[in-house]
Short mmCIF file of C-alpha atoms and ligand atoms in Angstrom, two decimals:
data_model
loop_
_atom_site.label_atom_id
_atom_site.label_comp_id
_atom_site.label_asym_id
_atom_site.label_seq_id
_atom_site.Cartn_x
_atom_site.Cartn_y
_atom_site.Cartn_z
CA MET O 516 -33.83 36.04 125.13
CA THR O 517 -37.28 36.23 126.68
CA ILE O 518 -39.50 39.27 126.39
CA ALA O 519 -38.94 39.96 130.08
CA GLU O 520 -35.14 39.92 129.52
CA LEU O 521 -35.62 42.16 126.51
CA GLU O 522 -37.59 44.69 128.57
CA GLU O 523 -34.80 44.66 131.14
CA ALA O 524 -32.14 45.24 128.44
CA LYS O 525 -34.23 48.06 126.98
CA ALA O 526 -34.52 49.83 130.34
CA LYS O 527 -30.76 49.52 130.80
CA SER O 528 -30.02 50.93 127.34
CA LEU O 529 -32.36 53.91 127.81
CA GLY O 530 -30.78 54.60 131.20
CA GLU O 531 -27.33 54.61 129.64
CA ILE O 532 -28.43 57.00 126.91
CA ALA O 533 -29.96 59.38 129.44
CA ALA O 534 -26.72 59.35 131.43
CA ALA O 535 -24.34 59.80 128.47
CA ALA O 536 -21.96 62.63 129.35
CA ASP O 537 -20.79 63.69 125.90
CA ALA O 538 -21.13 63.17 122.20
CA ALA O 539 -18.51 60.40 122.14
CA ALA O 540 -20.34 58.37 124.80
CA LEU O 541 -23.62 58.83 122.91
CA GLU O 542 -22.04 57.64 119.67
CA ALA O 543 -20.65 54.53 121.42
CA LEU O 544 -24.14 53.71 122.67
CA ARG O 545 -25.60 54.21 119.19
CA VAL O 546 -23.06 51.75 117.80
CA ARG O 547 -23.65 49.30 120.63
CA TYR O 548 -27.45 49.17 120.29
CA VAL O 549 -28.53 50.16 116.77
CA GLY O 550 -25.26 50.08 114.79
CA ARG O 551 -24.84 47.56 111.98
CA ASN O 552 -23.46 44.94 114.43
CA GLY O 553 -25.39 46.29 117.41
CA SER O 554 -27.46 44.21 119.78
CA ILE O 555 -30.85 45.15 118.31
CA PRO O 556 -30.01 44.17 114.69
CA ALA O 557 -28.48 40.99 116.09
CA LEU O 558 -31.80 40.15 117.77
CA ILE O 559 -33.63 40.76 114.47
CA LYS O 560 -31.24 38.42 112.68
CA ALA O 561 -31.74 35.78 115.41
CA MET O 562 -35.51 35.95 115.02
CA LYS O 563 -35.60 32.65 113.13
CA ASP O 564 -34.51 30.85 116.33
CA VAL O 565 -37.48 32.20 118.26
CA PRO O 566 -40.37 29.69 118.50
CA LYS O 567 -42.85 30.44 115.75
CA GLU O 568 -45.77 31.24 118.05
CA ASP O 569 -43.68 33.77 120.05
CA ARG O 570 -42.29 35.52 116.99
CA PRO O 571 -44.95 38.24 116.46
CA ALA O 572 -44.89 39.43 120.07
CA PHE O 573 -41.10 39.22 120.23
CA GLY O 574 -40.67 41.03 116.90
CA LYS O 575 -42.97 43.81 118.06
CA ALA O 576 -41.02 44.19 121.30
CA VAL O 577 -37.69 44.40 119.42
CA GLN O 578 -39.04 47.04 116.99
CA GLN O 579 -40.38 48.98 119.95
CA TRP O 580 -36.98 48.83 121.62
CA ARG O 581 -35.25 50.09 118.48
CA ALA O 582 -37.75 52.94 118.12
CA GLU O 583 -37.28 54.03 121.73
CA VAL O 584 -33.49 53.88 121.55
CA GLU O 585 -33.49 55.92 118.33
CA ALA O 586 -35.87 58.48 119.80
CA ALA O 587 -33.75 58.74 122.95
CA LEU O 588 -30.56 59.20 120.91
CA ALA O 589 -32.17 61.89 118.72
CA GLY O 590 -33.73 63.72 121.64
CA LYS O 591 -30.56 63.95 123.67
CA THR O 592 -28.36 67.00 123.04
CA VAL O 593 -24.86 67.07 124.42
CA GLN O 594 -22.00 69.51 123.98
CA GLY O 595 -18.45 68.52 123.09
CA GLY O 596 -17.54 69.38 126.67
CA GLY O 597 -20.25 67.17 128.00
CA LYS O 598 -22.76 69.66 129.38
CA ARG O 599 -26.36 69.75 128.32
CA VAL O 600 -27.15 72.74 126.14
CA ASP O 601 -30.22 74.55 127.30
CA CYS O 602 -31.66 76.65 124.56
CA ASP O 603 -33.73 79.55 125.84
CA ILE O 604 -35.25 81.19 122.78
CA THR O 605 -36.55 84.09 124.86
CA LEU O 606 -32.99 85.35 125.51
CA PRO O 607 -31.85 88.36 123.42
CA GLY O 608 -29.53 87.51 120.52
CA ARG O 609 -25.76 87.65 120.96
CA TRP O 610 -24.35 91.06 119.89
CA ARG O 611 -21.25 91.00 117.78
CA ALA O 612 -19.24 94.20 117.27
CA CYS O 613 -18.75 95.10 113.64
CA GLY O 614 -15.68 97.03 112.47
CA VAL O 615 -15.98 100.41 110.78
CA GLU O 616 -13.46 102.38 108.76
CA HIS O 617 -11.65 105.03 110.78
CA PRO O 618 -12.63 108.57 109.68
CA LEU O 619 -8.99 109.39 108.90
CA SER O 620 -8.70 106.32 106.69
CA ARG O 621 -11.91 107.36 104.99
CA VAL O 622 -10.56 110.81 104.16
CA VAL O 623 -7.35 109.25 102.81
CA GLU O 624 -9.25 106.69 100.71
CA GLU O 625 -11.65 109.28 99.41
CA SER O 626 -8.82 111.67 98.56
CA ALA O 627 -6.95 108.95 96.70
CA ALA O 628 -10.14 108.21 94.72
CA ILE O 629 -10.77 111.89 93.90
CA PHE O 630 -7.21 112.63 92.81
CA GLY O 631 -7.10 109.25 91.12
CA ARG O 632 -9.85 110.43 88.77
CA LEU O 633 -7.49 113.25 87.78
CA GLY O 634 -4.61 110.91 87.01
CA PHE O 635 -2.75 111.04 90.34
CA THR O 636 -1.27 107.85 91.74
CA VAL O 637 -0.35 107.24 95.38
CA ALA O 638 3.33 107.44 96.40
CA ASP O 639 4.78 106.39 99.73
CA GLY O 640 7.82 107.25 101.81
CA PRO O 641 9.33 106.40 105.22
CA GLU O 642 8.47 108.19 108.44
CA PHE O 643 12.16 108.35 109.41
CA GLU O 644 13.83 110.84 107.09
CA ASN O 645 17.19 112.46 106.56
CA VAL O 646 17.95 116.18 106.55
CA PHE O 647 18.31 116.33 102.76
CA ASN O 648 14.82 114.99 101.98
CA ASN O 649 12.96 116.70 104.80
CA PHE O 650 14.73 120.07 104.68
CA THR O 651 17.66 120.75 102.35
CA ALA O 652 16.15 119.60 99.06
CA LEU O 653 12.97 121.40 100.04
CA ASN O 654 15.00 124.61 100.11
CA THR O 655 14.74 124.86 103.89
CA PRO O 656 17.99 126.31 105.28
CA ALA O 657 19.75 125.07 108.39
CA HIS O 658 18.71 128.14 110.38
CA HIS O 659 15.00 127.56 109.68
CA PRO O 660 12.99 127.22 112.91
CA THR O 661 11.55 123.82 111.94
CA MET O 662 15.07 122.37 112.11
CA ASP O 663 15.25 123.30 115.78
CA ARG O 664 15.50 120.57 118.42
CA SER O 665 12.37 121.96 120.05
CA ASP O 666 10.25 121.59 116.91
CA THR O 667 11.37 118.29 115.43
CA PHE O 668 12.03 114.80 116.81
CA TRP O 669 15.70 114.12 116.07
CA PHE O 670 17.54 110.80 116.23
CA GLY O 671 21.15 111.83 115.78
CA ASP O 672 22.35 114.47 113.31
CA ASP O 673 20.84 113.11 110.11
CA CYS O 674 17.78 111.17 111.19
CA LEU O 675 14.46 112.63 112.18
CA LEU O 676 10.76 111.87 112.15
CA ARG O 677 9.48 113.65 109.07
CA THR O 678 7.74 116.91 109.91
CA GLN O 679 5.69 116.88 106.70
CA THR O 680 4.91 114.57 103.78
CA SER O 681 6.82 116.92 101.43
CA PRO O 682 10.00 114.75 101.49
CA VAL O 683 8.05 112.20 99.43
CA GLN O 684 8.09 114.85 96.67
CA ILE O 685 11.86 114.66 96.70
CA ARG O 686 11.94 110.86 96.73
CA THR O 687 9.42 110.69 93.89
CA MET O 688 11.28 113.14 91.67
CA MET O 689 14.66 111.55 92.34
CA ALA O 690 13.29 108.16 91.34
CA ASN O 691 11.22 109.22 88.31
CA LYS O 692 11.55 111.32 85.22
CA PRO O 693 8.87 113.97 84.60
CA PRO O 694 5.92 114.01 84.21
CA VAL O 695 5.04 113.00 87.78
CA ARG O 696 1.60 113.26 89.24
CA VAL O 697 1.31 111.81 92.76
CA ILE O 698 -0.37 112.24 96.08
CA CYS O 699 1.41 111.00 99.20
CA PRO O 700 -0.70 110.34 102.28
CA GLY O 701 1.20 109.63 105.47
CA ARG O 702 1.96 110.15 109.12
CA THR O 703 3.97 113.19 110.20
CA TYR O 704 5.50 114.30 113.50
CA ARG O 705 6.12 117.58 115.29
CA ARG O 706 7.19 118.35 118.81
CA ASP O 707 3.87 119.98 119.59
CA THR O 708 2.04 119.59 122.82
CA THR O 709 -1.25 117.94 122.11
CA ASP O 710 -4.40 120.02 122.57
CA ALA O 711 -7.81 120.17 120.87
CA THR O 712 -6.35 121.18 117.50
CA HIS O 713 -2.70 120.00 117.69
CA SER O 714 -1.15 116.59 117.96
CA ALA O 715 2.51 115.58 118.03
CA ASN O 716 1.69 113.07 115.38
CA PHE O 717 -0.84 113.66 112.62
CA HIS O 718 -1.46 112.91 108.95
CA GLN O 719 -0.96 114.85 105.76
CA ILE O 720 -1.62 114.35 102.09
CA GLU O 721 0.95 115.80 99.77
CA GLY O 722 0.30 116.46 96.11
CA LEU O 723 2.81 117.01 93.31
CA TYR O 724 2.43 117.55 89.59
CA VAL O 725 5.47 118.25 87.42
CA ASP O 726 5.54 118.24 83.64
CA THR O 727 7.68 119.33 80.71
CA LYS O 728 4.59 121.11 79.45
CA PRO O 729 4.03 124.46 81.20
CA VAL O 730 2.09 124.03 84.46
CA SER O 731 0.41 127.05 86.03
CA LEU O 732 -1.17 128.24 89.24
CA ALA O 733 -4.51 128.04 87.40
CA ASP O 734 -4.00 124.27 86.95
CA LEU O 735 -3.40 124.00 90.68
CA LYS O 736 -6.52 125.98 91.45
CA SER O 737 -8.74 123.90 89.18
CA VAL O 738 -7.48 120.65 90.70
CA LEU O 739 -8.03 121.88 94.26
CA ALA O 740 -11.45 123.29 93.32
CA TYR O 741 -12.44 119.86 92.01
CA PHE O 742 -11.13 118.24 95.18
CA ALA O 743 -13.05 120.73 97.37
CA LYS O 744 -16.31 120.06 95.57
CA GLU O 745 -15.90 116.28 95.64
CA MET O 746 -14.76 116.11 99.25
CA MET O 747 -16.93 118.76 100.89
CA GLY O 748 -19.96 118.96 98.59
CA ASP O 749 -21.40 120.91 95.70
CA GLY O 750 -21.06 124.66 95.87
CA VAL O 751 -17.78 124.60 97.86
CA THR O 752 -15.20 126.84 96.17
CA VAL O 753 -11.54 127.65 96.86
CA ARG O 754 -9.60 130.83 97.31
CA PHE O 755 -5.84 131.42 97.39
CA ARG O 756 -4.12 133.80 99.84
CA PRO O 757 -0.47 134.76 99.34
CA HIS O 758 1.83 132.97 101.76
CA PHE O 759 5.40 131.69 102.09
CA PHE O 760 6.81 128.18 101.95
CA PRO O 761 10.51 127.58 101.27
CA PHE O 762 9.74 124.97 98.60
CA THR O 763 7.22 126.88 96.48
CA GLU O 764 7.31 130.20 94.65
CA PRO O 765 4.80 131.75 94.60
CA SER O 766 3.22 130.13 97.66
CA VAL O 767 -0.38 130.27 98.73
CA GLU O 768 -2.63 129.18 101.51
CA VAL O 769 -5.78 127.50 100.29
CA ASP O 770 -9.19 128.14 101.85
CA PHE O 771 -12.41 126.27 101.13
CA SER O 772 -15.66 128.21 101.29
CA CYS O 773 -17.51 127.06 104.41
CA HIS O 774 -19.62 124.02 103.53
CA VAL O 775 -21.83 124.53 106.60
CA CYS O 776 -23.06 128.12 106.03
CA LYS O 777 -22.26 128.24 102.32
CA GLY O 778 -19.96 131.20 102.93
CA ARG O 779 -22.39 133.39 104.85
CA GLY O 780 -20.50 133.07 108.13
CA CYS O 781 -21.05 130.67 111.06
CA GLY O 782 -19.36 129.17 114.11
CA VAL O 783 -17.46 126.58 112.07
CA CYS O 784 -15.73 129.19 109.86
CA LYS O 785 -15.51 131.72 112.71
CA GLN O 786 -17.88 134.00 110.80
CA SER O 787 -15.42 134.44 107.93
CA GLY O 788 -17.14 132.19 105.38
CA TRP O 789 -13.78 130.46 104.68
CA ILE O 790 -11.83 127.59 106.21
CA GLU O 791 -8.06 127.24 105.81
CA VAL O 792 -7.26 123.78 104.47
CA ALA O 793 -3.93 123.53 102.65
CA GLY O 794 -0.61 125.06 101.73
CA ALA O 795 0.42 125.06 98.09
CA GLY O 796 2.36 126.78 95.35
CA MET O 797 4.51 126.41 92.25
CA VAL O 798 7.54 124.18 92.89
CA ASP O 799 10.58 126.36 93.56
CA PRO O 800 13.36 126.10 90.89
CA ARG O 801 15.85 125.34 93.69
CA VAL O 802 13.86 122.22 94.59
CA PHE O 803 14.04 121.07 90.96
CA ARG O 804 17.82 121.56 90.94
CA HIS O 805 18.20 119.50 94.13
CA VAL O 806 16.48 116.50 92.49
CA GLY O 807 18.29 116.86 89.16
CA TYR O 808 15.37 118.36 87.20
CA ASP O 809 16.09 121.34 84.91
CA PRO O 810 13.87 124.25 86.00
CA ASP O 811 14.11 125.69 82.49
CA VAL O 812 12.48 122.54 81.15
CA VAL O 813 9.98 121.50 83.83
CA SER O 814 7.39 123.29 85.91
CA GLY O 815 4.90 122.07 88.47
CA TYR O 816 2.78 122.67 91.51
CA ALA O 817 2.63 121.11 94.94
CA PHE O 818 0.20 121.15 97.81
CA GLY O 819 -0.16 119.66 101.25
CA PHE O 820 -3.09 119.41 103.60
CA GLY O 821 -3.85 117.89 106.99
CA VAL O 822 -6.03 114.79 106.97
CA GLU O 823 -7.29 115.51 110.50
CA ARG O 824 -8.15 119.06 109.50
CA VAL O 825 -10.24 117.94 106.53
CA ALA O 826 -11.94 115.23 108.63
CA MET O 827 -12.67 117.72 111.43
CA ILE O 828 -14.44 120.16 109.15
CA LYS O 829 -16.10 117.50 107.01
CA TYR O 830 -17.60 115.62 109.97
CA GLY O 831 -17.84 118.52 112.43
CA ILE O 832 -15.39 117.05 114.96
CA PRO O 833 -14.26 119.65 117.51
CA ASP O 834 -11.32 117.81 119.11
CA ILE O 835 -8.39 116.18 117.25
CA ARG O 836 -7.77 113.81 120.17
CA TRP O 837 -11.02 111.96 119.43
CA PHE O 838 -9.36 110.45 116.37
CA TYR O 839 -6.77 108.63 118.48
CA GLU O 840 -8.81 107.50 121.48
CA ASN O 841 -10.54 104.72 119.55
CA ASP O 842 -13.75 105.19 121.46
CA ILE O 843 -16.06 102.72 119.72
CA ARG O 844 -19.04 105.09 120.13
CA PHE O 845 -17.23 107.84 118.22
CA LEU O 846 -16.03 105.53 115.46
CA GLU O 847 -19.44 103.90 115.03
CA GLN O 848 -21.19 107.23 114.79
CA LEU O 849 -19.03 108.18 111.85
CA GLY O 850 -18.87 104.71 110.32
N1 LIG T 241 4.56 120.90 104.03
C1 LIG T 241 3.68 122.02 104.36
C2 LIG T 241 3.34 121.95 105.82
O1 LIG T 241 3.55 120.95 106.44
C3 LIG T 241 2.43 121.96 103.54
C4 LIG T 241 2.73 122.30 102.11
C5 LIG T 241 2.73 123.59 101.67
C6 LIG T 241 3.04 121.28 101.24
C7 LIG T 241 3.01 123.92 100.37
C8 LIG T 241 3.33 121.59 99.92
C9 LIG T 241 3.32 122.94 99.51
O2 LIG T 241 3.64 120.69 99.02
O3 LIG T 241 3.60 123.22 98.22
O4 LIG T 241 2.85 122.90 106.37
#
């Protein structure tokens, strides 16, 4: 090969590299020209056949060719698909959405952690329930309004969407000997029309403590007072108001002192200084009999509160529907 032929071959190789459409074509050219058995190494090996006086000039030209091919290969960027990638470093970075925990999940997780510190474990139950677990064993008679077709989603005579998490109390006691100490977070259903504070499907957390040692209303109050302080902040206290639930005797409604105004009265607590949060009471002896516990031997308390309700007051959310719309702006603000 003469130097003129070499220059011609070099121009051809550089043209091919410039025109390579994709990474595979580029690699083939690398192999063809500078690979172990490529044409440039072959020329170097054949150097001994070049007349002695031409060798320095020829050798220089070959090295130059190799350098230019290598530079061209390194400088050329192709994509798998074959398009050139233009990198404009003045463009803004690519934004990638980052997930956040839903506020309802946060309240559930936090509640499980708080009650966990007091020895409660988490129990679970199905959302489809039967009449015994959702009503009968909870001492709720057949004429009770919640059994009405207009209040509960029924699927036949003995299948319904649970109206509360309380049936998990029944399942837990039927499956375990006392003592039991559980909370049961879960989804519940009522035939409510949805407005700012009601939803046909919402979440509750049930609590149950039963022991062969005497359990009192004072134990219940201390546990809920601890929960109130941990969940809503220091200085939040609880008060009990007499109430009625079929499955507890006595029954109470539980208020937290308003964490916003510290009990002085504000818009959040409707000037009362208190916010209603839960229902609770001492487990009714009839409930114990339904699950095969002896009410002369065991005693216990139970409570139930709405997850949405706690999240609404904790985070100052005025409309329950915001929890279900999955508006990223809302979720991010709270995350
Ligand atoms: N299940 C009740 C409700 O949905 C809440 C409740 C009240 C649960 C008292 C309890 C309890 O365990 O003891 O309104």
